[in-house]
XYZ file of C-alpha atoms in Angstrom:
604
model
C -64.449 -3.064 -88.025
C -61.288 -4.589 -88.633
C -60.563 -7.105 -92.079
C -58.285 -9.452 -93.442
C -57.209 -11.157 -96.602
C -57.939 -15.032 -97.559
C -56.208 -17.236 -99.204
C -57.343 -15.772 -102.555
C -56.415 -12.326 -101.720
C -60.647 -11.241 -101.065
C -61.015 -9.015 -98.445
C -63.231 -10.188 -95.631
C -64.374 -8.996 -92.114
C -61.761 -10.159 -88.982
C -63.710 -12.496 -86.578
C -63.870 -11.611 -82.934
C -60.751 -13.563 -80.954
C -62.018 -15.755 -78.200
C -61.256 -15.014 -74.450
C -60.766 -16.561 -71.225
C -61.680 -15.230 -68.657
C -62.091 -17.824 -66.208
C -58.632 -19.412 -67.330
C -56.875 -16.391 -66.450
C -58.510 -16.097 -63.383
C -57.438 -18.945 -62.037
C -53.966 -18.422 -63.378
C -53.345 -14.993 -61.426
C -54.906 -16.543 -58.274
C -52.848 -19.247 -58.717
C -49.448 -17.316 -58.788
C -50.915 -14.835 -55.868
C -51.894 -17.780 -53.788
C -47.784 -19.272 -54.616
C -46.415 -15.747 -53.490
C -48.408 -15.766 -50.597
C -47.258 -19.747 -49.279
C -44.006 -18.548 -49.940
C -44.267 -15.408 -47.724
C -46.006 -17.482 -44.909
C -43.501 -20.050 -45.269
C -40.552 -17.289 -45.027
C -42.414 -15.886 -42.089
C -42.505 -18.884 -40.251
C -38.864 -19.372 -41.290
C -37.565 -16.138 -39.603
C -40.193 -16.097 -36.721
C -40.546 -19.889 -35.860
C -37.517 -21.578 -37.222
C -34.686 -19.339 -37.447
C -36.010 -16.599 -34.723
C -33.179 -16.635 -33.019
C -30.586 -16.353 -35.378
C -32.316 -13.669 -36.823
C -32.832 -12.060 -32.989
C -28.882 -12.012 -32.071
C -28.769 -9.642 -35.935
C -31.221 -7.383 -35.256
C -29.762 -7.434 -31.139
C -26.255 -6.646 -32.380
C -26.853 -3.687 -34.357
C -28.708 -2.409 -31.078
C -28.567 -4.429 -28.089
C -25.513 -3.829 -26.245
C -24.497 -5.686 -22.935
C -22.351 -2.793 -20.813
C -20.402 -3.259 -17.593
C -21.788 -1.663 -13.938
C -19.020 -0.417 -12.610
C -18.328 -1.408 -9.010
C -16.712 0.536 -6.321
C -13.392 -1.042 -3.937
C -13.883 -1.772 -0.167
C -13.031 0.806 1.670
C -9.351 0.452 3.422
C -9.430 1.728 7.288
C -7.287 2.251 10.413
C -8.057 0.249 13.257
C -10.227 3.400 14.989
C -12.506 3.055 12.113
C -10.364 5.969 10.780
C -10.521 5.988 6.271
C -7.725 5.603 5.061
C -8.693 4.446 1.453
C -11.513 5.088 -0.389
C -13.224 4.796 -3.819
C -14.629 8.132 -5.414
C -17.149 8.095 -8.494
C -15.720 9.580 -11.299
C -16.528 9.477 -14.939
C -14.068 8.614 -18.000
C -15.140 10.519 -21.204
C -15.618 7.760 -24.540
C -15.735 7.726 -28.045
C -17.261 6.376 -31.013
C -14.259 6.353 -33.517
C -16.951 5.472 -36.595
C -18.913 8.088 -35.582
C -16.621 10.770 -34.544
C -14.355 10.058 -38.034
C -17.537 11.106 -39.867
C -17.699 14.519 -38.734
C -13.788 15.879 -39.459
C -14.696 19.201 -38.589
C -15.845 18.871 -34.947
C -12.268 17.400 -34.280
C -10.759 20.893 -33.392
C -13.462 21.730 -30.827
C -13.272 17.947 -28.936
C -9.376 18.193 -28.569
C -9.649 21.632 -27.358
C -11.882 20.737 -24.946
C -9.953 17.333 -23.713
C -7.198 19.475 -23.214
C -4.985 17.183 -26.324
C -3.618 18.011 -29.236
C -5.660 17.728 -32.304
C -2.857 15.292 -34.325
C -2.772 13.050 -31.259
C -6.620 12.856 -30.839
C -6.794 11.806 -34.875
C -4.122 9.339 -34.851
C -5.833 7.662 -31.712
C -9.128 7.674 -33.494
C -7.299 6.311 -37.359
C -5.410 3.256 -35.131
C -9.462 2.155 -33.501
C -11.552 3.912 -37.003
C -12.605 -0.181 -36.951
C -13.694 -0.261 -33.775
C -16.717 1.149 -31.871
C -15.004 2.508 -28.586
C -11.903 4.237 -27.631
C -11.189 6.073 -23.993
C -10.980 9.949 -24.318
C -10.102 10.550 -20.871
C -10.548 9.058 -17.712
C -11.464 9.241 -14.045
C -12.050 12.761 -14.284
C -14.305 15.265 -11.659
C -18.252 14.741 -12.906
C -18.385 18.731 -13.851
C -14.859 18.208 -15.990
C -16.842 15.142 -17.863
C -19.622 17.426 -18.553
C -18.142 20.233 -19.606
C -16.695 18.051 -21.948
C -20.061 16.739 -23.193
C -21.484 20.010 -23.244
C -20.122 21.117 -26.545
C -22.043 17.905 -28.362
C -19.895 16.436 -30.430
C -21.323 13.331 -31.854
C -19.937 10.189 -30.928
C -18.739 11.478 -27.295
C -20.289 9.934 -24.305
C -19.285 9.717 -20.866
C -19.562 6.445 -18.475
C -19.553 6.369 -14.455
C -16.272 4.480 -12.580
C -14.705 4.561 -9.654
C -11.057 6.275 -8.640
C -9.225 5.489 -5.422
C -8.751 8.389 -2.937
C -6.060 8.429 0.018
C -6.568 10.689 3.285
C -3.682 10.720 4.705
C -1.037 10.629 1.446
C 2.584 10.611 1.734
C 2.044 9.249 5.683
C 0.961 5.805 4.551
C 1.619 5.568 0.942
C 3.951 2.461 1.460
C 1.877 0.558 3.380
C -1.310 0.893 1.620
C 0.160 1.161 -1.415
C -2.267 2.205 -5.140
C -4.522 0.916 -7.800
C -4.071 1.289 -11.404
C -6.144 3.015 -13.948
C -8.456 0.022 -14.030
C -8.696 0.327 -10.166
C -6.477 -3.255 -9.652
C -4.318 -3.124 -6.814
C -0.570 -2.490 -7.585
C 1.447 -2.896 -4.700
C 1.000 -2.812 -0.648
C -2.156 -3.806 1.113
C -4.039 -2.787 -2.463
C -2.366 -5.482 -4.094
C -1.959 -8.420 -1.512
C -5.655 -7.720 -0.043
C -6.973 -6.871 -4.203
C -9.180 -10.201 -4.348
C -10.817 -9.122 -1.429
C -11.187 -5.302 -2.014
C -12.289 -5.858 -5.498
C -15.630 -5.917 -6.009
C -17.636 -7.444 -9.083
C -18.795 -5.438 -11.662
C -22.534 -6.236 -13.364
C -23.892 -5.892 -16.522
C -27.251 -4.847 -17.766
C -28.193 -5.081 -21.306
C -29.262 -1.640 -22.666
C -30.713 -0.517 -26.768
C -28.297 1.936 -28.103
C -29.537 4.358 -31.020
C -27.454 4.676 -33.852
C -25.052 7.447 -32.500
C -24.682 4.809 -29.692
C -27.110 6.947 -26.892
C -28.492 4.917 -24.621
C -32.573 4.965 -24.925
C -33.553 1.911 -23.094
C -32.929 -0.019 -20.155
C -33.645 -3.796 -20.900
C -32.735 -6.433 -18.526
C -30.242 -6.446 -15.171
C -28.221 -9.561 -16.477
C -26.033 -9.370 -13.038
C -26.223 -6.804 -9.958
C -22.969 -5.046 -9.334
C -21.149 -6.369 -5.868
C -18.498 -3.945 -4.060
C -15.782 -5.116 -2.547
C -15.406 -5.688 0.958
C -13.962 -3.468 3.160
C -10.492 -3.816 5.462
C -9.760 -3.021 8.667
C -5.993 -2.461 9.412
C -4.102 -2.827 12.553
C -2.736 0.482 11.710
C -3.316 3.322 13.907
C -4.033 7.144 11.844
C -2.442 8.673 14.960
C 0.692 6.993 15.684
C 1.758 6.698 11.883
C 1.352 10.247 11.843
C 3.643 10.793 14.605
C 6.314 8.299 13.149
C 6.332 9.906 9.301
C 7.023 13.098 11.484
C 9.561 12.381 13.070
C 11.281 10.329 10.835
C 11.446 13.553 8.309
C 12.342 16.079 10.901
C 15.421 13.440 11.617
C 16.654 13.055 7.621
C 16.430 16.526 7.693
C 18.564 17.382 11.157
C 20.930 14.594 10.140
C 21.150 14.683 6.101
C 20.183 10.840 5.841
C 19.205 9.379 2.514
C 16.327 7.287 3.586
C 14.771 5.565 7.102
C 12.250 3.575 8.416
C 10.242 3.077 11.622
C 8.019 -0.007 12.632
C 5.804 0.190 15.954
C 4.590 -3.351 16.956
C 2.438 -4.433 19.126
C 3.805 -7.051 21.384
C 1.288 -9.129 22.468
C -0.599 -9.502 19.100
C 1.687 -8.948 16.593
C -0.602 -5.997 14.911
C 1.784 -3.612 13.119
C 0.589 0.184 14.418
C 2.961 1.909 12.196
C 5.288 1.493 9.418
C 6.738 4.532 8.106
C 9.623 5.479 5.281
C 11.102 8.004 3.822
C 11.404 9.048 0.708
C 7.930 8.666 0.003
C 5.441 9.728 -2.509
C 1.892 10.083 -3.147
C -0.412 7.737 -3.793
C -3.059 10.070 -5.096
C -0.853 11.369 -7.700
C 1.326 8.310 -8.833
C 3.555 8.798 -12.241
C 6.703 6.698 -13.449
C 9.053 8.837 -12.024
C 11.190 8.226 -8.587
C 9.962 4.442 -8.238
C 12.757 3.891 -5.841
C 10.530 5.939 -4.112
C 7.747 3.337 -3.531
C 9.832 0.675 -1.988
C 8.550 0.024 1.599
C 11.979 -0.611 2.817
C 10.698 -1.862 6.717
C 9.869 -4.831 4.703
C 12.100 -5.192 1.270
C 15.453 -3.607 2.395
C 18.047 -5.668 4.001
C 20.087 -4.108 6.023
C 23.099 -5.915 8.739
C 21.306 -5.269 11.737
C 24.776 -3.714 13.718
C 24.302 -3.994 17.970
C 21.177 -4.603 17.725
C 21.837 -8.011 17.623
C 23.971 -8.416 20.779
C 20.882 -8.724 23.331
C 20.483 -11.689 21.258
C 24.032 -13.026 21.518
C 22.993 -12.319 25.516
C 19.828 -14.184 25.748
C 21.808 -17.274 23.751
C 24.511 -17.639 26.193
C 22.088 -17.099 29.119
C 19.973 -20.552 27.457
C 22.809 -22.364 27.042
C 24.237 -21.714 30.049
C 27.734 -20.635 29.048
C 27.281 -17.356 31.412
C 25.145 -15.885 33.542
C 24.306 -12.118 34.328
C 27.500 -11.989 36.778
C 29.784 -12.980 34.253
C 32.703 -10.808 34.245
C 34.497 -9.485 30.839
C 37.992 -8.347 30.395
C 37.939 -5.746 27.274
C 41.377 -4.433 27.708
C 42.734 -3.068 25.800
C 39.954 -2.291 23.375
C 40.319 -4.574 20.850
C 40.648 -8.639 20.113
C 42.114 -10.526 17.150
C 39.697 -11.933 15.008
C 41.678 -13.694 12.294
C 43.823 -11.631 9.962
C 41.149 -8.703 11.184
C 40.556 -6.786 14.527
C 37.500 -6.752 16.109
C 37.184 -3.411 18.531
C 35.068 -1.456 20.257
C 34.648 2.156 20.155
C 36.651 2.958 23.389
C 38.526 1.017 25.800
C 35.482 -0.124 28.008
C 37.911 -2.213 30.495
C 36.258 -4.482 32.426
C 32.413 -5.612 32.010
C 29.856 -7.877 33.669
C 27.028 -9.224 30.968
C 24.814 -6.143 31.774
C 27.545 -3.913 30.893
C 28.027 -6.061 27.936
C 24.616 -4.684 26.329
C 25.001 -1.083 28.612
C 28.401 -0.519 26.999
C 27.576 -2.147 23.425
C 30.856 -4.046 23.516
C 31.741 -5.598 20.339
C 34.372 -7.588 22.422
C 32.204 -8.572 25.102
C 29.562 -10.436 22.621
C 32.982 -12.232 21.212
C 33.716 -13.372 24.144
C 30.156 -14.583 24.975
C 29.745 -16.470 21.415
C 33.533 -18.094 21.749
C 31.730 -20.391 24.315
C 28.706 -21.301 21.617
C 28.463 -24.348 19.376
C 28.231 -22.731 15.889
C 25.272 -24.558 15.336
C 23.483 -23.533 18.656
C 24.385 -19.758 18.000
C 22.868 -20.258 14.560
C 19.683 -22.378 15.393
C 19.194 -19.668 18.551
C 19.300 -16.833 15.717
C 17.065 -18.671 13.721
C 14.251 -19.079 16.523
C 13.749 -15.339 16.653
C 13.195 -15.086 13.131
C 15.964 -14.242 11.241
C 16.655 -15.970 7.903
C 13.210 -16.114 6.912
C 10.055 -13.828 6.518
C 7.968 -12.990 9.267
C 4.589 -14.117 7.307
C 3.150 -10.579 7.299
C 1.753 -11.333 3.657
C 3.206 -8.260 2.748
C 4.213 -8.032 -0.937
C 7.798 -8.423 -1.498
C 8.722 -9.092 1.817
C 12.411 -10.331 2.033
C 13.542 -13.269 4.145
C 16.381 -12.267 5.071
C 20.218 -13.979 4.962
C 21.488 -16.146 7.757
C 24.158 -18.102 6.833
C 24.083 -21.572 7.293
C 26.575 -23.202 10.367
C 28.017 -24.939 7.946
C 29.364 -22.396 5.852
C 30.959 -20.242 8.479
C 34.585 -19.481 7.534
C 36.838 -18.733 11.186
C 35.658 -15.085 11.849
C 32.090 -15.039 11.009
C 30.820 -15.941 14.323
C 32.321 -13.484 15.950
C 31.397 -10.714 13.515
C 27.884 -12.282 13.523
C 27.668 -11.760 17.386
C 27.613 -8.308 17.146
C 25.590 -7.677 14.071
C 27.867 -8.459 10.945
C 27.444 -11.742 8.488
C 23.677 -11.748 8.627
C 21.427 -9.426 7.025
C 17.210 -8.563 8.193
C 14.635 -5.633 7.553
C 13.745 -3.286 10.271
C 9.874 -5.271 10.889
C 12.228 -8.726 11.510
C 14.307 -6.698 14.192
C 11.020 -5.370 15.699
C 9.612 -8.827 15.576
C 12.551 -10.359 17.675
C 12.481 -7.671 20.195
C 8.950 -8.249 20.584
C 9.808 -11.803 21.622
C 12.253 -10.700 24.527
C 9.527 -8.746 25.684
C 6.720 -11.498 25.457
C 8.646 -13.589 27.810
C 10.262 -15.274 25.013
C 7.146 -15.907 23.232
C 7.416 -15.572 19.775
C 3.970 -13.880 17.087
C 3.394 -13.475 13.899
C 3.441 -9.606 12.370
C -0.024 -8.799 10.518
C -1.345 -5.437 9.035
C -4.710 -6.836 9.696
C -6.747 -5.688 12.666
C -7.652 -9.023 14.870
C -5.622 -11.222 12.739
C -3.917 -13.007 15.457
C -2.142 -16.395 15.550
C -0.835 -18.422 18.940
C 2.506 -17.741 19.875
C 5.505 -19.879 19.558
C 7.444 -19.809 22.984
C 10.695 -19.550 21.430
C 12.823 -18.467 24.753
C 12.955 -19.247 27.738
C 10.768 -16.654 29.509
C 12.881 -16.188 32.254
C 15.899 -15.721 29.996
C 13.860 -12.921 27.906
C 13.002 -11.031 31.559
C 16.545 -10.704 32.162
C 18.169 -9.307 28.918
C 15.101 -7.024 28.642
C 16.168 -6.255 32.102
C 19.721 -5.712 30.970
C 18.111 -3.454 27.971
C 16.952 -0.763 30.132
C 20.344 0.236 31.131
C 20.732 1.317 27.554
C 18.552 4.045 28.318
C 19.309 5.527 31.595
C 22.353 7.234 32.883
C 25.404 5.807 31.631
C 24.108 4.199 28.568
C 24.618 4.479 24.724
C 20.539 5.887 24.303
C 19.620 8.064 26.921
C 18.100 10.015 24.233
C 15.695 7.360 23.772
C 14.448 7.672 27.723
C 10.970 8.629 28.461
C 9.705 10.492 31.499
C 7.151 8.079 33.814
C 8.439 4.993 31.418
C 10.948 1.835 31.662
C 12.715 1.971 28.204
C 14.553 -0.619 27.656
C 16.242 -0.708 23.734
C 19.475 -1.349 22.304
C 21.638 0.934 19.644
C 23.322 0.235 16.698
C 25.776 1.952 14.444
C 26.727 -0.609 11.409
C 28.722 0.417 8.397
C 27.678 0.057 5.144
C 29.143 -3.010 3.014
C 30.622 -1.591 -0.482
C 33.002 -3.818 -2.997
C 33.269 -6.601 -1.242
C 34.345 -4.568 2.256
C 33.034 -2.093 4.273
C 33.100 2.233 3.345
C 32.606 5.175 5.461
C 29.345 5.360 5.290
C 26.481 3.702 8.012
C 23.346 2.998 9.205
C 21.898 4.148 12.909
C 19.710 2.050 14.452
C 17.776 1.897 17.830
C 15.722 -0.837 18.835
C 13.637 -0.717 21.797
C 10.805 -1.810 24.163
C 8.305 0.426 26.477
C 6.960 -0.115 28.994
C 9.688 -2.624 30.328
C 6.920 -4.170 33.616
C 4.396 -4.634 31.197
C 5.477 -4.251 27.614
C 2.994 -2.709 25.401
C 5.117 -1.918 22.117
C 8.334 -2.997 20.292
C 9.539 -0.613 17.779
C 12.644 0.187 15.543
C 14.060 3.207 13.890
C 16.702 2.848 11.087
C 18.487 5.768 9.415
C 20.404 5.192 6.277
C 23.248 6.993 5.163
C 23.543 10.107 7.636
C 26.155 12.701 7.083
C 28.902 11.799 9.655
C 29.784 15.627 10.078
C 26.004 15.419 11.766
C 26.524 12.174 14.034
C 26.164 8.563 12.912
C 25.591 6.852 16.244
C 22.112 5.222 16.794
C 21.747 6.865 20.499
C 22.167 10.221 19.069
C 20.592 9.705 15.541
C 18.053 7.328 15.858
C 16.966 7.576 19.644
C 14.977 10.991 19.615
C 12.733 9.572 16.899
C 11.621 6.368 19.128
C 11.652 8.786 22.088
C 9.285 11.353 20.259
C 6.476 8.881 18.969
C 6.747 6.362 21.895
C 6.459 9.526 23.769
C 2.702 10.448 22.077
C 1.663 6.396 21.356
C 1.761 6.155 24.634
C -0.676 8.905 25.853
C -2.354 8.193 22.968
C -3.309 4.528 23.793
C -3.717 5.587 27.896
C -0.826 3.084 29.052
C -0.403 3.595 32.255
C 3.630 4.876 33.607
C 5.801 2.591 35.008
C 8.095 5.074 36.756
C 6.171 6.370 39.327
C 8.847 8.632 40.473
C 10.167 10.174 37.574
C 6.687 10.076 36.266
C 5.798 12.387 39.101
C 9.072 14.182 39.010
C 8.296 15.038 35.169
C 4.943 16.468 36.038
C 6.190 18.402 39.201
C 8.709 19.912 36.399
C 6.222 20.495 33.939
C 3.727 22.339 36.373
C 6.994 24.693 37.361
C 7.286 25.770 33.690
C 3.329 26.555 33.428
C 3.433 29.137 36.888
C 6.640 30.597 35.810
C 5.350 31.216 32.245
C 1.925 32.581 33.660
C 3.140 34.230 36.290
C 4.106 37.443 34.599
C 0.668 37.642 33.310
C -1.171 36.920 36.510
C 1.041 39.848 38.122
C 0.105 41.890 35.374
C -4.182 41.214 35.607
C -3.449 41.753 39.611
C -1.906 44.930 39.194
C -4.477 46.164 36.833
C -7.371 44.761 38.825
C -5.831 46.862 41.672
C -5.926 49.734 39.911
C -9.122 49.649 38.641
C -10.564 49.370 42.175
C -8.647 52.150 43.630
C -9.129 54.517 40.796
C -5.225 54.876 40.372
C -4.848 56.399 43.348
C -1.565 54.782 45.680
């Protein structure tokens, strides 16, 4: 028992103190039953009210949208033949948070990327804010895993897509190359990229914490690949041109050439071929000259091949006809302060001989009789001065001078091949129209892409100077070289020199320029070699002719046109069928002689 003092200092018993109970029943209840309206109400809050601001935190941390890589259309000849297509591949990734966490493991993952280790940790310290960095990309599957296989945290891989090219060097500069990110970058790949690129979709995935992938959510947008192209390039005949365009730098020590093979009734480019080249399936920064697709960029003053078209203008106008008779004597003409000459004393010339002879003096004479604004607007028709409309990136226009600014010898230069600059694919274009009776189409590298023709010429003017043409091939002409057994050639040579310093050096370019078959023309096509060494030959019959002779020779077969030269079709084959018995015949007297003794035992 407890006590306490009164007032008056007795002692007395304490009294018992008086509880509660009840009161502080209620009173803990009360503050339970407060806690718990304030947890509902915060419930409600983040489930009801502010679910989905809370939704997106908890989703970042997690919930990660990623891409679904798509692959490019696939690029074709127009046989059906590949000549671009998209690979998978996978590209290696990194978590720089993660992967700076673990110091240690640094060693092992640039080993095994093949960098060095002060590279790979100065990559990672420039993104150590970020979640993802490329470790390497578009690599073989088994080179990704091998790379995975040594567990590094923070390392993942991811599927894309890497362009592959069949036939390499042969067509790099028409179909051009994609970039790391699989865009287009120049030739068909980049002026065909909207349509080759597909779309890539998304899916939203959870991520753990060292950013694996543990569950497949939602498809927010199926992936669609691109669509695929169909050229009007055929596998076959490019090879045959990229052949023989080499094997001629190489016999002749030219810097660079190109070939275009057209076809003349559609417009559909079969081949376009230059050298240098390089490959597309290895591209670096090095040798970019390299890339240029010089049928279609390079300009070039397009020499004798322009005098068929000095021809056909003074046939329209009617300044001459093909009986006209030319006085070249004595081999050269005055053309202002200059000269304007041709390579021999070719005496006298009718207009056939004009072209069969290549006389710059002749086309003088022929262009004398010309309005300067006819010659010019005649010039024009066929092309020159402005692009063909190939779509082609970077396809130059051309220079044609206006009439207006002609000084007193540039028509005459201009008539045979000087004053005006094209590329090799406007040359092939214009030849095309001589030998589609004047009618005048539209290049394209797409298969069926095919536009009305313009009728530019009179038709029968274009019959008659492609008429006049074939002489260039056959006896007595500047290209016999070019001539093909069973065939009609009919083509035109060129030898221009090279402008330097405001003049003309020592150096040229060979061209030949030519038609087949000439009674029912299939293909146009033009060979241009730059630069070749003079101790080797410079003239286009000699230089460039063998290459158009060579893969006209094969397109030919190849496509089953029929020969126009019955006769020296037949004599060809009468020749060819001599070589086979005399080159078997040893061999057959050989198996007879054998045979007979084997049946008599040896015995005489």
């Amino acid at each position: 028992m407890k006590f306490r003092r009164d007032r008056n200092g007795t002692v007395r018993p304490r009294g018992r103190a008086q509880f509660d109970l009840r009161g502080r029943l209620k009173l803990i209840v009360g503050v339970l039953g407060a806690c718990g309206v304030v947890l509902v109400a915060r419930a409600v809050d983040l489930q009801l009210v502010d679910n989905a601001y809370y939704q997106q935190k908890a989703d970042s941390r997690f919930l990660r949208e990623i891409p679904i890589p798509t692959s490019r259309g696939m690029i074709t000849d127009r046989n059906g033949e590949p000549l671009a297509v998209s690979s998978p591949v996978d590209s290696v990734w990194g978590n720089p948070q993660e992967l700076l966490k673990h110091p240690d493991r640094l060693p092992q993952l640039a080993e095994a990327l093949g960098v060095p280790l002060d590279h790979l940790e100065r990559r990672l310290a420039q993104r150590a804010d970020k979640e993802f960095v490329y470790l390497k990309r578009r690599i073989n599957p088994s080179e990704a895993e091998a790379i995975l296989s040594h567990k590094v945290p923070g390392v993942f891989s991811q599927r894309e897509f890497r362009r592959f090219y069949p036939q390499g060097e042969a067509l790099a500069h028409v179909l051009g190359f994609t970039n790391i990110d699989d865009a287009g970058q120049e030739g068909v790949e980049l002026a065909f990229d909207e349509w080759l690129r597909g779309t890539p979709g998304a899916q939203k995935v959870i991520r753990d914490r060292r950013g694996r992938i543990v569950e497949n959510v939602d498809l927010v947008r199926a992936a669609q690949p691109g669509k695929d192209l169909t050229l009007s390039i055929d596998r076959r005949v490019q090879y045959l041109a990229h052949r023989e365009l080499r094997a001629t730098l190489e016999r002749t020590g030219a810097s660079a050439g190109s070939v275009v093979v057209m076809d003349i009734a559609t417009g559909e480019i079969l081949a376009m071929a230059n050298l240098p080249t390089y490959n597309p399936n290895a591209v670096t920064g090095e040798h970019r000259d390299a890339r240029r697709n010089r049928a279609v960029t390079d300009l070039i003053e397009p020499g004798s091949t322009i005098k068929p078209i000095t021809v056909a203008a003074g046939l329209s106008a009617g300044v001459i006809t093909p009986h006209t008779i030319f006085d070249t004597n004595p081999g050269w003409i005055p053309n202002g302060r200059y000269r304007t000459t041709d390579h021999r004393n070719l005496g006298v010339l009718d207009t056939t001989g004009v072209i069969t002879k290549s006389s710059n003096i002749g086309t003088s004479r022929i262009v004398e009789k010309l309005d300067n604004a006819y010659f010019h607007d005649f010039v024009a028709s066929l092309g020159f001065g402005r692009s063909t409309g190939s779509g082609f990136p970077g396809e130059a226009s051309g220079l044609l001078p206006p009439a207006g600014s002609w000084s007193g010898t540039t028509k005459q230069t201009m008539s045979y091949g000087y004053g005006l600059s094209a590329t090799p694919l406007q040359i092939a274009r214009a030849y095309a129209t001589l030998a589609n009776h004047g009618r005048a189409v539209r290049p394209t590298l797409v298969k069926g892409q095919h536009e009305e023709p313009e009728q530019v010429m009179d038709a029968g003017v274009a019959d008659t100077v492609l008429k006049m043409m074939q002489t260039v091939t056959e006896p007595g002409g500047t290209a016999i070289q070019a001539a093909i057994p069973g065939y009609h050639v009919a083509g035109k040579t060129g030898t221009a020199r090279k402008a330097s310093g405001g003049g003309y050096s020592r150096r040229y370019v060979s061209f030949f320029a030519g038609v087949v078959p000439v009674e029912h023309p299939r293909f146009s096509m033009v060979v241009v070699i730059d630069d070749p060494d003079p101790a080797k030959g410079i003239y286009g019959g000699a230089v460039a002719g063998p290459v158009f002779q060579k893969t006209m020779d094969g397109a030919l077969r190849l496509m089953d046109v029929p020969p126009d030269d019955i006769e020296t079709w037949l004599a060809e084959q009468a020749k060819q069928q001599e070589k086979e018995r005399a080159r078997t015949a040893p061999r057959q007297a050989a198996a007879s002689t054998a045979s007979t003794a084997a049946t008599t035992g040896g015995r005489p």
